[in-house]
């Protein structure tokens, strides 16, 4: 039997190798059913691995670290999992598993499904690699793996000029963004002499790493500030935070619908995760950046941008005619809410309030991810039937698909934040955290963003479900795929009904991993170094 630590080391190379072997298989095997089963099996194994990794971390009540090549930290490349990225890893693998199931139906008329599946597994390898890596340079490598897969998937319909244009825009700015992050890594290594994340957290910690008043203190403080500035520009681009959101409304609609679900539900989370990891684990409240006030300034800027992103996305939802473009702006709006949550880590606030804000953030990442994946998948069925993404030409199409439409409504109610869906409780926690922190303006903005976005969601319901069809629509789905989407809608409801149990788990994850205990994330280096 493979233990969980070995699973952590095997998982990403396994996914990458599984992806690369698909084109080789295509030289001998031509039947689509083989690739459907193959990719589903790989996704199932990844889901099993991520589940066992998380369970091990929770049972040990300590992070686990896999050292590639057996090098002791901080030498070599290491993968480290604590409850925070363990939960996100399991959620990512589970959502990708659902996207793979949907893709089996979606690719039934697709000619180049071999390359589609190759890129989809490459995307999953990049996603989990970014979440699990414990090395700031390896994060750069995995961002590149993720990005290359995403660029190619956006351009998948290469006969469409709009898809090529969207992919070029995404790739060109994305390449600049990752270059900025590479420069950030250079500054970090030049200042601290390490690339291991846990070791970096120790060295940036004023009491253990850098002594205030030393000759190099000022230089390292400036270099650290520059490094974080460069890294955050990259991370906010990857997560489509205003004003770095401009690529998303073009890229997500032009991609195949399952890819749109992955981009909006999972890929944008990587930038969010990286921001949280850098500002809470690597450069936390007792780090050099906190002592010079830079960290609080960053939180202030991110809070403002989160509010602007939430309002901008909600307003632009209202005027969209393309259903996938409307959902893309919904993603920008929800990313704004997520950044409002993660920006609560000000030095002067009680740790309990910061934990509440990060708890709400993690909960909303998961609520938004599953809800948005569901809406994109349901919209894919509507688009397949209507042969258009224009809402004005999809009038009444939802009446042809009563089961899908029920799932669609459940997903919308979830993202709107209606009781008793999970979206309601994560928004409520965001509001409570900011009220508790005395941040009244940001608390009001959470309500305002939700109220404005309501108009865009109602617009979809009215045109697709409430109005009578203006033309005939051919039934393009199957009962199986419709029931599948309904089950996803029920999951959105269960995320709310079982919120108290989930919140206990999430609370322990964010308090132990990010806020309450400085030594928690650094423990593997302290123990093994």
GROMACS .gro file of N, CA, C and O in nm, residues 136-239:
model
  416
  136UNK      N    1   0.891   2.829  -0.333
  136UNK     CA    2   0.845   2.946  -0.409
  136UNK      C    3   0.886   2.938  -0.556
  136UNK      O    4   0.816   2.990  -0.643
  137UNK      N    5   0.999   2.874  -0.588
  137UNK     CA    6   1.035   2.859  -0.729
  137UNK      C    7   0.951   2.752  -0.797
  137UNK      O    8   0.907   2.768  -0.911
  138UNK      N    9   0.926   2.642  -0.726
  138UNK     CA   10   0.840   2.539  -0.784
  138UNK      C   11   0.699   2.591  -0.807
  138UNK      O   12   0.630   2.546  -0.899
  139UNK      N   13   0.656   2.688  -0.726
  139UNK     CA   14   0.527   2.752  -0.751
  139UNK      C   15   0.528   2.819  -0.888
  139UNK      O   16   0.430   2.812  -0.962
  140UNK      N   17   0.639   2.884  -0.922
  140UNK     CA   18   0.653   2.943  -1.055
  140UNK      C   19   0.640   2.837  -1.164
  140UNK      O   20   0.569   2.856  -1.264
  141UNK      N   21   0.705   2.723  -1.145
  141UNK     CA   22   0.699   2.615  -1.244
  141UNK      C   23   0.557   2.564  -1.260
  141UNK      O   24   0.507   2.546  -1.373
  142UNK      N   25   0.488   2.543  -1.148
  142UNK     CA   26   0.352   2.489  -1.156
  142UNK      C   27   0.253   2.591  -1.210
  142UNK      O   28   0.154   2.555  -1.276
  143UNK      N   29   0.276   2.719  -1.184
  143UNK     CA   30   0.192   2.823  -1.246
  143UNK      C   31   0.207   2.818  -1.397
  143UNK      O   32   0.109   2.834  -1.472
  144UNK      N   33   0.330   2.793  -1.445
  144UNK     CA   34   0.353   2.782  -1.589
  144UNK      C   35   0.281   2.660  -1.646
  144UNK      O   36   0.220   2.666  -1.753
  145UNK      N   37   0.287   2.546  -1.574
  145UNK     CA   38   0.215   2.426  -1.619
  145UNK      C   39   0.066   2.453  -1.627
  145UNK      O   40  -0.001   2.420  -1.727
  146UNK      N   41   0.013   2.515  -1.524
  146UNK     CA   42  -0.129   2.551  -1.521
  146UNK      C   43  -0.162   2.647  -1.635
  146UNK      O   44  -0.262   2.629  -1.706
  147UNK      N   45  -0.080   2.749  -1.653
  147UNK     CA   46  -0.109   2.853  -1.750
  147UNK      C   47  -0.105   2.801  -1.894
  147UNK      O   48  -0.194   2.832  -1.974
  148UNK      N   49  -0.004   2.722  -1.927
  148UNK     CA   50   0.007   2.669  -2.063
  148UNK      C   51  -0.115   2.584  -2.097
  148UNK      O   52  -0.172   2.594  -2.207
  149UNK      N   53  -0.158   2.502  -2.003
  149UNK     CA   54  -0.278   2.421  -2.025
  149UNK      C   55  -0.400   2.510  -2.045
  149UNK      O   56  -0.483   2.486  -2.134
  150UNK      N   57  -0.412   2.614  -1.961
  150UNK     CA   58  -0.527   2.704  -1.969
  150UNK      C   59  -0.527   2.781  -2.100
  150UNK      O   60  -0.633   2.796  -2.165
  151UNK      N   61  -0.412   2.833  -2.143
  151UNK     CA   62  -0.405   2.907  -2.269
  151UNK      C   63  -0.450   2.820  -2.386
  151UNK      O   64  -0.527   2.863  -2.472
  152UNK      N   65  -0.399   2.697  -2.389
  152UNK     CA   66  -0.433   2.608  -2.499
  152UNK      C   67  -0.581   2.571  -2.498
  152UNK      O   68  -0.644   2.560  -2.605
  153UNK      N   69  -0.638   2.553  -2.381
  153UNK     CA   70  -0.780   2.517  -2.372
  153UNK      C   71  -0.870   2.633  -2.411
  153UNK      O   72  -0.976   2.613  -2.471
  154UNK      N   73  -0.829   2.755  -2.379
  154UNK     CA   74  -0.907   2.872  -2.424
  154UNK      C   75  -0.907   2.880  -2.577
  154UNK      O   76  -1.008   2.915  -2.638
  155UNK      N   77  -0.795   2.844  -2.639
  155UNK     CA   78  -0.784   2.849  -2.786
  155UNK      C   79  -0.826   2.717  -2.851
  155UNK      O   80  -0.796   2.695  -2.969
  156UNK      N   81  -0.895   2.632  -2.777
  156UNK     CA   82  -0.924   2.498  -2.828
  156UNK      C   83  -1.003   2.502  -2.959
  156UNK      O   84  -0.976   2.427  -3.052
  157UNK      N   85  -1.102   2.592  -2.967
  157UNK     CA   86  -1.177   2.607  -3.093
  157UNK      C   87  -1.099   2.703  -3.182
  157UNK      O   88  -1.136   2.818  -3.201
  158UNK      N   89  -0.989   2.651  -3.235
  158UNK     CA   90  -0.894   2.738  -3.305
  158UNK      C   91  -0.946   2.792  -3.437
  158UNK      O   92  -0.883   2.880  -3.497
  159UNK      N   93  -1.058   2.740  -3.486
  159UNK     CA   94  -1.117   2.795  -3.608
  159UNK      C   95  -1.196   2.922  -3.582
  159UNK      O   96  -1.236   2.991  -3.676
  160UNK      N   97  -1.217   2.955  -3.454
  160UNK     CA   98  -1.292   3.075  -3.417
  160UNK      C   99  -1.193   3.188  -3.386
  160UNK      O  100  -1.112   3.177  -3.294
  161UNK      N  101  -1.200   3.298  -3.462
  161UNK     CA  102  -1.109   3.411  -3.437
  161UNK      C  103  -1.119   3.464  -3.294
  161UNK      O  104  -1.018   3.506  -3.236
  162UNK      N  105  -1.241   3.463  -3.237
  162UNK     CA  106  -1.259   3.517  -3.101
  162UNK      C  107  -1.183   3.433  -2.999
  162UNK      O  108  -1.127   3.487  -2.902
  163UNK      N  109  -1.180   3.302  -3.020
  163UNK     CA  110  -1.109   3.215  -2.927
  163UNK      C  111  -0.958   3.239  -2.935
  163UNK      O  112  -0.890   3.244  -2.832
  164UNK      N  113  -0.907   3.254  -3.056
  164UNK     CA  114  -0.763   3.281  -3.073
  164UNK      C  115  -0.727   3.415  -3.012
  164UNK      O  116  -0.625   3.429  -2.943
  165UNK      N  117  -0.810   3.516  -3.036
  165UNK     CA  118  -0.784   3.649  -2.979
  165UNK      C  119  -0.784   3.645  -2.827
  165UNK      O  120  -0.696   3.703  -2.761
  166UNK      N  121  -0.883   3.576  -2.769
  166UNK     CA  122  -0.892   3.566  -2.623
  166UNK      C  123  -0.771   3.493  -2.566
  166UNK      O  124  -0.714   3.534  -2.463
  167UNK      N  125  -0.728   3.386  -2.633
  167UNK     CA  126  -0.613   3.309  -2.584
  167UNK      C  127  -0.484   3.390  -2.594
  167UNK      O  128  -0.400   3.384  -2.504
  168UNK      N  129  -0.469   3.466  -2.703
  168UNK     CA  130  -0.348   3.548  -2.718
  168UNK      C  131  -0.342   3.655  -2.610
  168UNK      O  132  -0.237   3.679  -2.549
  169UNK      N  133  -0.455   3.721  -2.585
  169UNK     CA  134  -0.459   3.823  -2.481
  169UNK      C  135  -0.427   3.761  -2.344
  169UNK      O  136  -0.345   3.816  -2.268
  170UNK      N  137  -0.486   3.649  -2.316
  170UNK     CA  138  -0.463   3.578  -2.189
  170UNK      C  139  -0.317   3.537  -2.177
  170UNK      O  140  -0.252   3.558  -2.072
  171UNK      N  141  -0.261   3.481  -2.285
  171UNK     CA  142  -0.124   3.428  -2.280
  171UNK      C  143  -0.020   3.540  -2.273
  171UNK      O  144   0.078   3.530  -2.198
  172UNK      N  145  -0.039   3.646  -2.349
  172UNK     CA  146   0.061   3.753  -2.352
  172UNK      C  147   0.072   3.822  -2.216
  172UNK      O  148   0.181   3.840  -2.162
  173UNK      N  149  -0.042   3.861  -2.161
  173UNK     CA  150  -0.039   3.927  -2.030
  173UNK      C  151  -0.001   3.828  -1.921
  173UNK      O  152   0.069   3.861  -1.825
  174UNK      N  153  -0.045   3.703  -1.938
  174UNK     CA  154  -0.008   3.599  -1.841
  174UNK      C  155   0.142   3.574  -1.838
  174UNK      O  156   0.200   3.551  -1.732
  175UNK      N  157   0.206   3.579  -1.955
  175UNK     CA  158   0.351   3.561  -1.960
  175UNK      C  159   0.424   3.673  -1.888
  175UNK      O  160   0.523   3.651  -1.817
  176UNK      N  161   0.373   3.795  -1.904
  176UNK     CA  162   0.432   3.909  -1.832
  176UNK      C  163   0.414   3.891  -1.682
  176UNK      O  164   0.505   3.916  -1.602
  177UNK      N  165   0.294   3.844  -1.643
  177UNK     CA  166   0.265   3.825  -1.501
  177UNK      C  167   0.358   3.722  -1.438
  177UNK      O  168   0.413   3.743  -1.328
  178UNK      N  169   0.378   3.609  -1.506
  178UNK     CA  170   0.465   3.507  -1.449
  178UNK      C  171   0.612   3.552  -1.447
  178UNK      O  172   0.688   3.510  -1.360
  179UNK      N  173   0.648   3.637  -1.542
  179UNK     CA  174   0.784   3.695  -1.540
  179UNK      C  175   0.802   3.782  -1.416
  179UNK      O  176   0.908   3.779  -1.351
  180UNK      N  177   0.699   3.859  -1.383
  180UNK     CA  178   0.705   3.940  -1.261
  180UNK      C  179   0.723   3.851  -1.138
  180UNK      O  180   0.799   3.885  -1.047
  181UNK      N  181   0.653   3.738  -1.138
  181UNK     CA  182   0.668   3.649  -1.023
  181UNK      C  183   0.809   3.590  -1.018
  181UNK      O  184   0.867   3.573  -0.910
  182UNK      N  185   0.865   3.557  -1.134
  182UNK     CA  186   1.003   3.507  -1.136
  182UNK      C  187   1.099   3.610  -1.078
  182UNK      O  188   1.191   3.575  -1.001
  183UNK      N  189   1.080   3.738  -1.111
  183UNK     CA  190   1.163   3.843  -1.053
  183UNK      C  191   1.143   3.850  -0.902
  183UNK      O  192   1.239   3.875  -0.827
  184UNK      N  193   1.020   3.826  -0.857
  184UNK     CA  194   0.992   3.823  -0.714
  184UNK      C  195   1.072   3.711  -0.646
  184UNK      O  196   1.130   3.731  -0.538
  185UNK      N  197   1.079   3.596  -0.711
  185UNK     CA  198   1.156   3.484  -0.658
  185UNK      C  199   1.304   3.519  -0.647
  185UNK      O  200   1.372   3.485  -0.550
  186UNK      N  201   1.354   3.593  -0.747
  186UNK     CA  202   1.494   3.636  -0.744
  186UNK      C  203   1.521   3.724  -0.622
  186UNK      O  204   1.620   3.707  -0.551
  187UNK      N  205   1.431   3.820  -0.597
  187UNK     CA  206   1.447   3.908  -0.481
  187UNK      C  207   1.441   3.828  -0.351
  187UNK      O  208   1.516   3.854  -0.256
  188UNK      N  209   1.349   3.731  -0.345
  188UNK     CA  210   1.335   3.651  -0.223
  188UNK      C  211   1.462   3.570  -0.197
  188UNK      O  212   1.515   3.569  -0.084
  189UNK      N  213   1.513   3.504  -0.300
  189UNK     CA  214   1.632   3.422  -0.279
  189UNK      C  215   1.755   3.508  -0.249
  189UNK      O  216   1.837   3.473  -0.164
  190UNK      N  217   1.764   3.622  -0.316
  190UNK     CA  218   1.876   3.711  -0.290
  190UNK      C  219   1.875   3.768  -0.149
  190UNK      O  220   1.981   3.794  -0.091
  191UNK      N  221   1.755   3.784  -0.092
  191UNK     CA  222   1.744   3.842   0.042
  191UNK      C  223   1.755   3.738   0.152
  191UNK      O  224   1.813   3.765   0.258
  192UNK      N  225   1.696   3.621   0.131
  192UNK     CA  226   1.684   3.524   0.239
  192UNK      C  227   1.767   3.398   0.218
  192UNK      O  228   1.784   3.318   0.310
  193UNK      N  229   1.816   3.376   0.095
  193UNK     CA  230   1.899   3.259   0.070
  193UNK      C  231   1.825   3.128   0.078
  193UNK      O  232   1.885   3.024   0.105
  194UNK      N  233   1.695   3.131   0.056
  194UNK     CA  234   1.615   3.009   0.061
  194UNK      C  235   1.496   3.022  -0.032
  194UNK      O  236   1.449   3.134  -0.061
  195UNK      N  237   1.447   2.907  -0.080
  195UNK     CA  238   1.327   2.903  -0.162
  195UNK      C  239   1.218   2.819  -0.097
  195UNK      O  240   1.104   2.821  -0.141
  196UNK      N  241   1.254   2.745   0.006
  196UNK     CA  242   1.157   2.664   0.079
  196UNK      C  243   1.062   2.756   0.156
  196UNK      O  244   1.104   2.846   0.229
  197UNK      N  245   0.933   2.737   0.139
  197UNK     CA  246   0.834   2.828   0.196
  197UNK      C  247   0.838   2.829   0.349
  197UNK      O  248   0.834   2.936   0.411
  198UNK      N  249   0.846   2.713   0.410
  198UNK     CA  250   0.848   2.707   0.556
  198UNK      C  251   0.975   2.771   0.610
  198UNK      O  252   0.972   2.844   0.711
  199UNK      N  253   1.087   2.746   0.544
  199UNK     CA  254   1.212   2.807   0.587
  199UNK      C  255   1.209   2.958   0.567
  199UNK      O  256   1.262   3.034   0.649
  200UNK      N  257   1.146   3.001   0.459
  200UNK     CA  258   1.130   3.145   0.435
  200UNK      C  259   1.047   3.209   0.544
  200UNK      O  260   1.076   3.320   0.590
  201UNK      N  261   0.941   3.139   0.589
  201UNK     CA  262   0.859   3.191   0.698
  201UNK      C  263   0.940   3.210   0.826
  201UNK      O  264   0.922   3.307   0.899
  202UNK      N  265   1.033   3.117   0.850
  202UNK     CA  266   1.119   3.130   0.968
  202UNK      C  267   1.212   3.250   0.954
  202UNK      O  268   1.228   3.331   1.045
  203UNK      N  269   1.275   3.263   0.838
  203UNK     CA  270   1.374   3.368   0.818
  203UNK      C  271   1.313   3.507   0.810
  203UNK      O  272   1.379   3.606   0.842
  204UNK      N  273   1.188   3.517   0.766
  204UNK     CA  274   1.123   3.649   0.761
  204UNK      C  275   1.065   3.688   0.896
  204UNK      O  276   1.025   3.803   0.916
  205UNK      N  277   1.060   3.592   0.988
  205UNK     CA  278   1.008   3.615   1.122
  205UNK      C  279   1.113   3.694   1.202
  205UNK      O  280   1.225   3.648   1.222
  206UNK      N  281   1.077   3.812   1.245
  206UNK     CA  282   1.174   3.904   1.304
  206UNK      C  283   1.245   3.844   1.424
  206UNK      O  284   1.367   3.854   1.440
  207UNK      N  285   1.172   3.775   1.511
  207UNK     CA  286   1.232   3.725   1.634
  207UNK      C  287   1.330   3.611   1.609
  207UNK      O  288   1.421   3.588   1.688
  208UNK      N  289   1.310   3.535   1.498
  208UNK     CA  290   1.395   3.419   1.473
  208UNK      C  291   1.488   3.437   1.355
  208UNK      O  292   1.594   3.375   1.350
  209UNK      N  293   1.450   3.519   1.259
  209UNK     CA  294   1.528   3.529   1.137
  209UNK      C  295   1.613   3.654   1.130
  209UNK      O  296   1.735   3.649   1.138
  210UNK      N  297   1.550   3.770   1.118
  210UNK     CA  298   1.622   3.894   1.094
  210UNK      C  299   1.613   3.981   1.218
  210UNK      O  300   1.504   4.007   1.269
  211UNK      N  301   1.724   4.026   1.267
  211UNK     CA  302   1.726   4.110   1.386
  211UNK      C  303   1.706   4.256   1.347
  211UNK      O  304   1.775   4.309   1.260
  212UNK      N  305   1.608   4.321   1.411
  212UNK     CA  306   1.587   4.463   1.385
  212UNK      C  307   1.710   4.541   1.429
  212UNK      O  308   1.775   4.509   1.528
  213UNK      N  309   1.742   4.641   1.352
  213UNK     CA  310   1.857   4.723   1.383
  213UNK      C  311   1.985   4.673   1.321
  213UNK      O  312   2.088   4.739   1.329
  214UNK      N  313   1.983   4.555   1.260
  214UNK     CA  314   2.103   4.504   1.195
  214UNK      C  315   2.130   4.583   1.068
  214UNK      O  316   2.043   4.652   1.015
  215UNK      N  317   2.251   4.572   1.017
  215UNK     CA  318   2.291   4.651   0.901
  215UNK      C  319   2.211   4.614   0.776
  215UNK      O  320   2.186   4.698   0.690
  216UNK      N  321   2.173   4.488   0.767
  216UNK     CA  322   2.104   4.443   0.645
  216UNK      C  323   1.951   4.453   0.657
  216UNK      O  324   1.881   4.425   0.561
  217UNK      N  325   1.904   4.492   0.774
  217UNK     CA  326   1.758   4.492   0.798
  217UNK      C  327   1.685   4.578   0.696
  217UNK      O  328   1.586   4.535   0.635
  218UNK      N  329   1.733   4.700   0.677
  218UNK     CA  330   1.664   4.791   0.585
  218UNK      C  331   1.665   4.741   0.443
  218UNK      O  332   1.563   4.749   0.372
  219UNK      N  333   1.779   4.686   0.399
  219UNK     CA  334   1.788   4.635   0.262
  219UNK      C  335   1.693   4.518   0.240
  219UNK      O  336   1.627   4.508   0.135
  220UNK      N  337   1.688   4.429   0.338
  220UNK     CA  338   1.600   4.313   0.326
  220UNK      C  339   1.453   4.356   0.329
  220UNK      O  340   1.369   4.301   0.257
  221UNK      N  341   1.421   4.457   0.410
  221UNK     CA  342   1.284   4.506   0.416
  221UNK      C  343   1.241   4.561   0.280
  221UNK      O  344   1.130   4.532   0.232
  222UNK      N  345   1.326   4.639   0.217
  222UNK     CA  346   1.294   4.696   0.085
  222UNK      C  347   1.281   4.585  -0.019
  222UNK      O  348   1.187   4.583  -0.099
  223UNK      N  349   1.377   4.492  -0.019
  223UNK     CA  350   1.373   4.382  -0.115
  223UNK      C  351   1.248   4.296  -0.097
  223UNK      O  352   1.184   4.253  -0.194
  224UNK      N  353   1.209   4.273   0.029
  224UNK     CA  354   1.089   4.194   0.058
  224UNK      C  355   0.964   4.266   0.007
  224UNK      O  356   0.873   4.203  -0.049
  225UNK      N  357   0.961   4.398   0.028
  225UNK     CA  358   0.847   4.476  -0.018
  225UNK      C  359   0.834   4.471  -0.171
  225UNK      O  360   0.724   4.455  -0.226
  226UNK      N  361   0.947   4.481  -0.239
  226UNK     CA  362   0.946   4.472  -0.386
  226UNK      C  363   0.901   4.334  -0.430
  226UNK      O  364   0.820   4.319  -0.524
  227UNK      N  365   0.953   4.232  -0.365
  227UNK     CA  366   0.917   4.094  -0.401
  227UNK      C  367   0.768   4.070  -0.385
  227UNK      O  368   0.704   4.010  -0.474
  228UNK      N  369   0.712   4.114  -0.275
  228UNK     CA  370   0.568   4.094  -0.251
  228UNK      C  371   0.486   4.174  -0.352
  228UNK      O  372   0.384   4.127  -0.403
  229UNK      N  373   0.530   4.296  -0.383
  229UNK     CA  374   0.458   4.376  -0.482
  229UNK      C  375   0.454   4.307  -0.618
  229UNK      O  376   0.347   4.302  -0.683
  230UNK      N  377   0.567   4.253  -0.662
  230UNK     CA  378   0.571   4.182  -0.790
  230UNK      C  379   0.486   4.055  -0.786
  230UNK      O  380   0.411   4.026  -0.881
  231UNK      N  381   0.497   3.981  -0.677
  231UNK     CA  382   0.422   3.855  -0.665
  231UNK      C  383   0.272   3.881  -0.663
  231UNK      O  384   0.195   3.810  -0.729
  232UNK      N  385   0.230   3.984  -0.591
  232UNK     CA  386   0.087   4.011  -0.580
  232UNK      C  387   0.028   4.057  -0.713
  232UNK      O  388  -0.089   4.031  -0.741
  233UNK      N  389   0.110   4.126  -0.794
  233UNK     CA  390   0.058   4.162  -0.928
  233UNK      C  391   0.027   4.036  -1.007
  233UNK      O  392  -0.076   4.025  -1.074
  234UNK      N  393   0.116   3.937  -0.997
  234UNK     CA  394   0.093   3.809  -1.066
  234UNK      C  395  -0.030   3.739  -1.011
  234UNK      O  396  -0.116   3.693  -1.087
  235UNK      N  397  -0.039   3.731  -0.880
  235UNK     CA  398  -0.149   3.656  -0.818
  235UNK      C  399  -0.285   3.722  -0.844
  235UNK      O  400  -0.384   3.653  -0.866
  236UNK      N  401  -0.290   3.855  -0.840
  236UNK     CA  402  -0.418   3.922  -0.866
  236UNK      C  403  -0.458   3.909  -1.012
  236UNK      O  404  -0.577   3.906  -1.044
  237UNK      N  405  -0.359   3.899  -1.102
  237UNK     CA  406  -0.392   3.871  -1.243
  237UNK      C  407  -0.450   3.731  -1.257
  237UNK      O  408  -0.552   3.712  -1.324
  238UNK      N  409  -0.386   3.634  -1.196
  238UNK     CA  410  -0.432   3.496  -1.208
  238UNK      C  411  -0.572   3.478  -1.149
  238UNK      O  412  -0.649   3.394  -1.194
  239UNK      N  413  -0.604   3.557  -1.047
  239UNK     CA  414  -0.736   3.546  -0.985
  239UNK      C  415  -0.836   3.646  -1.041
  239UNK      O  416  -0.951   3.651  -0.996
   0.00000   0.00000   0.00000
